XYZ file of C-alpha atoms in Angstrom:
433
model
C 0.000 0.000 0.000
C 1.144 3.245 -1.175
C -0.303 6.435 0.558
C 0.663 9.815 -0.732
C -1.654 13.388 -1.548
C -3.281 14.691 -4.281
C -0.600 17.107 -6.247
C 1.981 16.204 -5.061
C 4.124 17.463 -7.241
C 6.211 14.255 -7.500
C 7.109 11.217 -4.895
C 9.781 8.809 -5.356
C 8.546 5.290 -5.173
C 9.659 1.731 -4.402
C 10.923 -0.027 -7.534
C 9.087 -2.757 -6.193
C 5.797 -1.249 -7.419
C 6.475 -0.128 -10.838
C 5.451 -2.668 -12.760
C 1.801 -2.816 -11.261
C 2.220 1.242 -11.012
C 3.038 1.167 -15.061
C 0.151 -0.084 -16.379
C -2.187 2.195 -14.352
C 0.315 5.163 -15.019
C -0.181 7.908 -17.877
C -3.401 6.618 -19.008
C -6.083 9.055 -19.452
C -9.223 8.094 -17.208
C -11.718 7.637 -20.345
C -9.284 4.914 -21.190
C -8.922 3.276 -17.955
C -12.562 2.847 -18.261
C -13.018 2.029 -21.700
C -10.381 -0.873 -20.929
C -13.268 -2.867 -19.341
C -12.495 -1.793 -15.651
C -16.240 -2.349 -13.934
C -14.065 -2.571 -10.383
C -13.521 1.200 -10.839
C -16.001 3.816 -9.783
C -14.787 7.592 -10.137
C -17.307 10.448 -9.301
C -18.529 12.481 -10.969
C -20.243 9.368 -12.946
C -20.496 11.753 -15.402
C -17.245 12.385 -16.983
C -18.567 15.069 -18.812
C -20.630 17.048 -16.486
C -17.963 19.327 -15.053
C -15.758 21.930 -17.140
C -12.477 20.582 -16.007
C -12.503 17.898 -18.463
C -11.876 14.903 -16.000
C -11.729 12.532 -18.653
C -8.614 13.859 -20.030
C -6.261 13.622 -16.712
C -4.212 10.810 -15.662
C -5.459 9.405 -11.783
C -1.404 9.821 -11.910
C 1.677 9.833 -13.949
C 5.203 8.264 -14.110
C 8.548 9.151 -14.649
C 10.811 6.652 -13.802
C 10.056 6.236 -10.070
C 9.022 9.328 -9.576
C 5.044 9.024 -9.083
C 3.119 12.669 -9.328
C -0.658 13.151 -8.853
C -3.150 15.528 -10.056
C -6.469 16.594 -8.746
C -7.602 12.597 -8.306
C -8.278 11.450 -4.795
C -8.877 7.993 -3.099
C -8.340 4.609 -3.583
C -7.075 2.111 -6.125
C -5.631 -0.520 -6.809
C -4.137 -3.361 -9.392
C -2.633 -6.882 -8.760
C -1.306 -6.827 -5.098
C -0.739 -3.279 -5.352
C -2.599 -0.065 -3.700
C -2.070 2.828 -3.868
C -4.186 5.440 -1.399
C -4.686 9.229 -2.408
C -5.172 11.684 0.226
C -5.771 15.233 0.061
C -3.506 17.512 -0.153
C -4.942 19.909 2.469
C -5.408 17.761 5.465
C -1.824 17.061 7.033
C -2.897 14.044 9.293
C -3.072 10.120 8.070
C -7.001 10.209 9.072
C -7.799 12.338 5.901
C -11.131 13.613 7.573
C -11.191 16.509 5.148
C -12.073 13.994 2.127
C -14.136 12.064 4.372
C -16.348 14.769 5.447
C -16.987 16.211 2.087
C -18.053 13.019 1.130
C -20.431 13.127 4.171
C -21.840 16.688 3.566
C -22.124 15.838 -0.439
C -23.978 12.743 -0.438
C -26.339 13.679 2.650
C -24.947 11.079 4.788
C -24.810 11.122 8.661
C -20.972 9.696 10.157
C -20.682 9.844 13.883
C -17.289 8.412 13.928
C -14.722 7.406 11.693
C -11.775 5.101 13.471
C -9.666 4.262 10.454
C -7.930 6.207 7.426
C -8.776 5.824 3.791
C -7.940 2.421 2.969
C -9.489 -0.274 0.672
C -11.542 -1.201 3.513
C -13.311 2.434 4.402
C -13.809 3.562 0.779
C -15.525 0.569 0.566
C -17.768 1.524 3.604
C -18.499 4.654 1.514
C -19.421 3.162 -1.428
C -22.324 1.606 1.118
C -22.983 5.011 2.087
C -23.600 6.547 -1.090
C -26.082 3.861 -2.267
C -29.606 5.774 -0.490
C -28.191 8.962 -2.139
C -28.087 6.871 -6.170
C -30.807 5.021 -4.603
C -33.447 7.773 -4.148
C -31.720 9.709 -7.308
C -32.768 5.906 -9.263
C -36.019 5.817 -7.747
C -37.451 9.082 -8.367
C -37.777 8.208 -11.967
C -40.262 5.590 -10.966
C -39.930 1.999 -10.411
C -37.589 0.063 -13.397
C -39.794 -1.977 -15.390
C -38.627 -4.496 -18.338
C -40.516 -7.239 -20.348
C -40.800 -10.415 -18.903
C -42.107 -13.532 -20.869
C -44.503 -15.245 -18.552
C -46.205 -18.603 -18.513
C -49.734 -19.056 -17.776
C -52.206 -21.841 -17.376
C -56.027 -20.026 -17.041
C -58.973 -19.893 -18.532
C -58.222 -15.779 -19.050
C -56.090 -16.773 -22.540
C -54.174 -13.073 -23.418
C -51.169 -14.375 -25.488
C -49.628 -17.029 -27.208
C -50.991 -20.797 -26.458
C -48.293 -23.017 -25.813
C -49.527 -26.064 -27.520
C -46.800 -28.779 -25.812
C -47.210 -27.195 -21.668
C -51.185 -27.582 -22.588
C -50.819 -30.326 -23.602
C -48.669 -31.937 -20.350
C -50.700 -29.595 -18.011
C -54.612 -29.826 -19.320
C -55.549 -33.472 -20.688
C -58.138 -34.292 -19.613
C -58.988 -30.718 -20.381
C -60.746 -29.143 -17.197
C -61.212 -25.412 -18.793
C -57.330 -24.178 -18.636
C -55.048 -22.607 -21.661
C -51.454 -22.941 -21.125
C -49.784 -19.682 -22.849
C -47.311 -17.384 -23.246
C -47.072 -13.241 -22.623
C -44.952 -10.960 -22.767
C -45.491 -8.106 -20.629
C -43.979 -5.250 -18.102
C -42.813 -6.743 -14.806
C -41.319 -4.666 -11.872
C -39.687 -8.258 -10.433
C -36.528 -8.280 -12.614
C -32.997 -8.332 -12.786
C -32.055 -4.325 -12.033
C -34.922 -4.415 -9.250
C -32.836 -7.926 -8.006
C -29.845 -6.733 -8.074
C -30.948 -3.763 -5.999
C -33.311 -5.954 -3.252
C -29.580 -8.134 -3.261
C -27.465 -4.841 -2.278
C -30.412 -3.976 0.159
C -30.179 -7.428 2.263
C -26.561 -7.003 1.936
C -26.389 -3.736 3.881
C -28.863 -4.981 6.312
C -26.383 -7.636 7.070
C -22.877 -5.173 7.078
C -21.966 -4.145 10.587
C -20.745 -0.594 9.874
C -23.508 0.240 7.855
C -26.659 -0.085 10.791
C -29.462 2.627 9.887
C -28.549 3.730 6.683
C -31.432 2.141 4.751
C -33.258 4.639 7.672
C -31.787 7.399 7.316
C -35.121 9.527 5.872
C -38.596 9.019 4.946
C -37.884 8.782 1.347
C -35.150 6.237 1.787
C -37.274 3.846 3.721
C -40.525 4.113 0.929
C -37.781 3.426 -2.005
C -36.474 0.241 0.372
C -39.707 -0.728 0.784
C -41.324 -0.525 -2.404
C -37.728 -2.696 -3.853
C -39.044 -5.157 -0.887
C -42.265 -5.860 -2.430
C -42.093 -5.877 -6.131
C -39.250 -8.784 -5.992
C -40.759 -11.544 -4.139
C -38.448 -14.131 -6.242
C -35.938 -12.445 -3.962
C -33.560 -15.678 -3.123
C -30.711 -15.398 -1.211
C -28.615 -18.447 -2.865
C -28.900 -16.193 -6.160
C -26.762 -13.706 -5.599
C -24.425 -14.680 -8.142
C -26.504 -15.303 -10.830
C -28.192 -12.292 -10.301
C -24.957 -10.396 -10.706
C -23.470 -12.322 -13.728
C -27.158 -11.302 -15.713
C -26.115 -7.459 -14.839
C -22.457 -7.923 -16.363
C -23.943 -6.517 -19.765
C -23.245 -2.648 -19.719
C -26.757 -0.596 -18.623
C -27.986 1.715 -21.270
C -31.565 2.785 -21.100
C -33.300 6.343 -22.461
C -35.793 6.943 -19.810
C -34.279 5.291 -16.628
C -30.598 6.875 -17.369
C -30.419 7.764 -13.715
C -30.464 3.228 -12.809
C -27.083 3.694 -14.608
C -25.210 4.757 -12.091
C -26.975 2.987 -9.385
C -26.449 -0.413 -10.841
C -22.855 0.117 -10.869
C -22.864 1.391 -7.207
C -24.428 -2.491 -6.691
C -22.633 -4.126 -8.972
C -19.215 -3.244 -6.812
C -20.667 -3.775 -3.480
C -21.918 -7.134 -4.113
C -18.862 -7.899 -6.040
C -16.063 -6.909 -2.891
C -15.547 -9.930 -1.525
C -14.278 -11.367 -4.940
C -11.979 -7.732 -5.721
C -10.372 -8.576 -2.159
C -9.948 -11.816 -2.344
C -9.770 -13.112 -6.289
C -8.206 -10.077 -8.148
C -8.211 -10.132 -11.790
C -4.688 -9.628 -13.325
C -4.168 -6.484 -14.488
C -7.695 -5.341 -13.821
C -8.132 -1.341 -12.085
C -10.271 -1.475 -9.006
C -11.023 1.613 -6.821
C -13.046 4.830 -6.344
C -11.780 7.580 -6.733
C -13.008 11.255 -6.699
C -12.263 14.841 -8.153
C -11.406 17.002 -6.019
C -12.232 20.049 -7.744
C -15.763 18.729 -8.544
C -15.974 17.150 -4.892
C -14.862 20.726 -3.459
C -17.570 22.695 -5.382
C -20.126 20.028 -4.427
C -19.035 20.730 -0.803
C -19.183 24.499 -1.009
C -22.922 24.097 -2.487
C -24.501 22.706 0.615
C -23.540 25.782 2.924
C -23.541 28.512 -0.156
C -27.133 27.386 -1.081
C -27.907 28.887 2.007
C -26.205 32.253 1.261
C -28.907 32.695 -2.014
C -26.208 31.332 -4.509
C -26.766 30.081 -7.844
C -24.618 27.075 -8.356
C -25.705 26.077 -12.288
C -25.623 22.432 -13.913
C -23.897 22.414 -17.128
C -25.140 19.041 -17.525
C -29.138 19.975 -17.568
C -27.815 23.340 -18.743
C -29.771 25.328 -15.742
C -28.635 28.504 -13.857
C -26.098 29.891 -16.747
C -25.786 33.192 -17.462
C -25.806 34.790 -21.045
C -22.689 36.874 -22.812
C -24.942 38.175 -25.229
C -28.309 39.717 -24.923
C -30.854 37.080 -26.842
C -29.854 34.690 -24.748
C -26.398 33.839 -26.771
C -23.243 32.874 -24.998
C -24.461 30.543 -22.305
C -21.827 30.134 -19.430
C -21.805 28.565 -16.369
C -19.968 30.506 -13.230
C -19.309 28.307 -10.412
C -21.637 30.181 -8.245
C -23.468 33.058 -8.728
C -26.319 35.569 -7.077
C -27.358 39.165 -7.986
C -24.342 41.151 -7.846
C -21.873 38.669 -6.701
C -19.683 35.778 -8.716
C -17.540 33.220 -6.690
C -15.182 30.856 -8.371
C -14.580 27.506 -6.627
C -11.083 26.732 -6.655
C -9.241 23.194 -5.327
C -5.992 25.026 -5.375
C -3.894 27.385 -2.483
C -4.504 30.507 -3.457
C -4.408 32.285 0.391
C -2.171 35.181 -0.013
C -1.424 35.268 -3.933
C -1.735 38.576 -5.251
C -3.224 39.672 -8.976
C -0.425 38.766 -10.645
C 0.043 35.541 -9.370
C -3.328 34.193 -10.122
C -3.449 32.084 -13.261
C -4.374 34.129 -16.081
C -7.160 32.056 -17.388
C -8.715 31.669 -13.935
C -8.467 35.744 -13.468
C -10.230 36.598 -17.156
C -12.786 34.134 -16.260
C -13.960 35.624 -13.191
C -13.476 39.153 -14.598
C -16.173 38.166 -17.501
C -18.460 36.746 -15.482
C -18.670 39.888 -13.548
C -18.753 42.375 -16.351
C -21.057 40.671 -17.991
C -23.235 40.514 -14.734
C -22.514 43.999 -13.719
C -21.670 42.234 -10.635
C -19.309 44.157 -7.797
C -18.082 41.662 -5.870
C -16.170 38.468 -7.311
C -13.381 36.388 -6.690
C -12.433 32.942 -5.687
C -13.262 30.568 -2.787
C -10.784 27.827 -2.135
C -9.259 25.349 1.012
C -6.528 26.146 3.300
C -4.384 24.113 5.791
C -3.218 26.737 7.157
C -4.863 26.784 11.209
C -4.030 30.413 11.560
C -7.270 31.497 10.829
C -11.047 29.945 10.405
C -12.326 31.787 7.121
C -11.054 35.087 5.793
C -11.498 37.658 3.031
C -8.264 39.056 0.994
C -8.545 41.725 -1.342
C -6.988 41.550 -4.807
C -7.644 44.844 -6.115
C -10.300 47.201 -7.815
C -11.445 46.791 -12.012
C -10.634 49.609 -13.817
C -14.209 50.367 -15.888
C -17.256 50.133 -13.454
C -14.895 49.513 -9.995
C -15.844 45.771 -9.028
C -13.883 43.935 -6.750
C -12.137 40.537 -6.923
C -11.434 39.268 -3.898
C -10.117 35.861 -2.120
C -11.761 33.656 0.153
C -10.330 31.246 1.925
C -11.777 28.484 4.236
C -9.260 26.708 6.778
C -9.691 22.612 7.052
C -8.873 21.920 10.898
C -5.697 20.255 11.348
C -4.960 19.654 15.068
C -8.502 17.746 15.661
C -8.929 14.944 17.847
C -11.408 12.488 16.646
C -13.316 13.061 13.171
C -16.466 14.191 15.252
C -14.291 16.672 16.438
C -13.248 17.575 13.061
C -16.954 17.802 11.719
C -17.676 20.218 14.704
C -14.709 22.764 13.620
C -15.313 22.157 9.902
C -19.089 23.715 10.873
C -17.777 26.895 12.943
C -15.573 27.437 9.762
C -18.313 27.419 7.757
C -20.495 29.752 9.922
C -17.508 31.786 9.608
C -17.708 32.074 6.077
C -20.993 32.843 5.461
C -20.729 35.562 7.890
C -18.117 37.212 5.292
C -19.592 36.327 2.370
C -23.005 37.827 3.654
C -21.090 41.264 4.716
């Protein structure tokens, strides 16, 4: 097991673990995935849905032994090697920062967290994050697929099957033995899920997440009783029908779910029965996890935060609605940049170019007077500050930094969560000035 931080900027390695290391190494994620990896899960699911073009980067690159790593964090793994990927902004083994956006983003409740981010607790996330792809599945209605059924009635709606009538109904006593095809909730997506459901129920770190909300326990419930063909002894047969890749128009959202299934119910065979060569992990963004994050407390500041995705929230270059964009986060005179980068302390000039026009047309074009970026510190120093850059020449807006410290001398991850949340507090405070 490996353990080292996102960018960081190069770490040399064992030459023990290059040639597992190799064939990971260099390869753009689209391809890693492409290369028939189902053992790896990376969030977004989405490759496309953020503007940083996740697809395109390496989880981590190569040269020689030196091993450098981007914005990918987490866990992952080939052969008998692992490598773990912290981030860079929390200083302790525990790595509660990643853990507790995780927490905040997928509306999940951790009271304590005793271990570090191995194999073994990303896997208890992935059972986490199943009510949140769960309820996301679910709200586009109950999956449905055609099932050929038999029948033997007098209530004949489909094909006779001449040979089962023939077994079944001599003497004839009134019944038609025949054949129909029609919609059936009790099927192998629905079976897969009601598997991963009496799975959880049975996982000792997992106790009350199937509870967690009202909406949580209806979507349980309602898997519960439209697959009474449940069987325990088919687990595995159940799981080798959902090998085929999931593609539907309607019930896209089942997609993602089925894959979130797929790897808990296939663990025990990644830790135990590898497959050469084969990628297994999950791994996360941080730049789309850190936005994510900064939605569920800026939400509550009257911020915008658009989907590129289902194209909602942009804002317009051009009058006639031309030039659709999509700032980070936005409200009536204000535009805030999420950054997953140090930027505490860097004056105009040291701001990457790109990142500074950005911001500065998102503001003209909104007229807005306040913008700037919001981004993580480890520094303990302070909780949440403000730092000017400077004034626009034109209409006088100003671009400004704000930074929110990540606890670093904590004592438990409760602890932790219970900083992280004055921080917070903090911030809005400022933002709201």
């Amino acid at each position: 097991m490996l353990i080292t931080t996102d960018n960081n900027c190069g770490k040399d390695i064992e030459k023990d673990f290059l040639p597992d290391l190799n064939l990971i190494a260099n390869k753009k994620i689209s391809d890693l995935i492409l290369e028939d990896n189902p053992n790896l899960l990376i969030f977004p699911n989405d490759l496309n849905q953020t503007c940083d073009k996740i697809s395109e980067e390496h989880i981590f690159s190569l040269d020689g032994s030196i091993l450098t790593t981007g914005n990918i964090m987490g866990f992952v793994g080939i052969n008998n090697t692992e490598i773990t990927i912290h981030s860079r902004f929390a200083k302790n083994n525990n790595d509660y920062f990643l853990h507790y956006m995780l927490q905040k983003v997928f509306s999940i409740n951790l009271f304590d967290l005793k271990h570090g981010i191995n194999n073994e607790s990303v896997f208890d996330f992935l059972l986490y994050m199943f009510p949140f792809y769960l309820k996301k599945a679910l709200r586009q209605g109950l999956y449905k697929e055609y099932h050929k059924q038999n029948y033997n009635d007098s209530n004949v709606r489909g094909t006779i099957d001449i040979n089962r009538h023939l077994r079944k109904n001599i003497p004839f006593i009134g019944s038609i033995a025949y054949r129909v095809r029609e919609h059936s909730f009790d099927n192998k997506i629905t079976q897969l899920i009601r598997h991963t459901i009496e799975f959880i129920k049975q996982h000792k770190y997992t106790q009350g997440i199937l509870n967690l909300d009202l909406e949580t326990q209806t979507f349980v419930n309602q898997i519960l009783q439209v697959t009474p063909s449940y069987e325990y002894g088919q687990r595995i047969s159940i799981v080798n029908k959902n090998l085929k890749p999931f593609s539907h128009p309607y019930y896209f959202e089942y997609k993602s779910l089925k894959k979130i299934c797929m790897q808990i119910l296939r663990y025990e065979g990644l830790k135990y029965g590898k497959e050469k060569d084969k990628v297994y992990g999950l791994l996360f963004d941080g730049a789309w996890l850190w936005e994510e994050y900064l939605n569920t407390f800026l939400i509550k500041c009257g911020f915008n935060h658009p989907q590129n995705k289902s194209s909602k929230g942009a804002i317009y270059l051009f009058k006639n609605l031309i030039g659709k964009r999509f700032p980070d986060f936005w409200k009536e005179n204000f535009i805030l940049d999420a950054k997953y980068k140090r930027l505490a302390g860097k004056k105009a000039e040291n701001i990457d170019r790109n990142d500074m026009n950005q911001i500065i047309s998102y503001m003209y074009v909104k007229t807005a007077q306040i913008g700037g970026f919001i981004c993580p510190s480890d520094d303990d120093e302070f909780r949440a500050e403000k730092t000017n850059i400077g004034q626009l020449n034109g209409y006088d807006g100003e671009v400004s930094i704000w930074t929110l410290s990540i606890p670093q001398q904590t004592s438990s991850f409760f602890d932790f969560c219970s900083k992280m949340k004055e921080n917070e507090k903090l911030m809005i405070d400022i933002l709201e000035r």
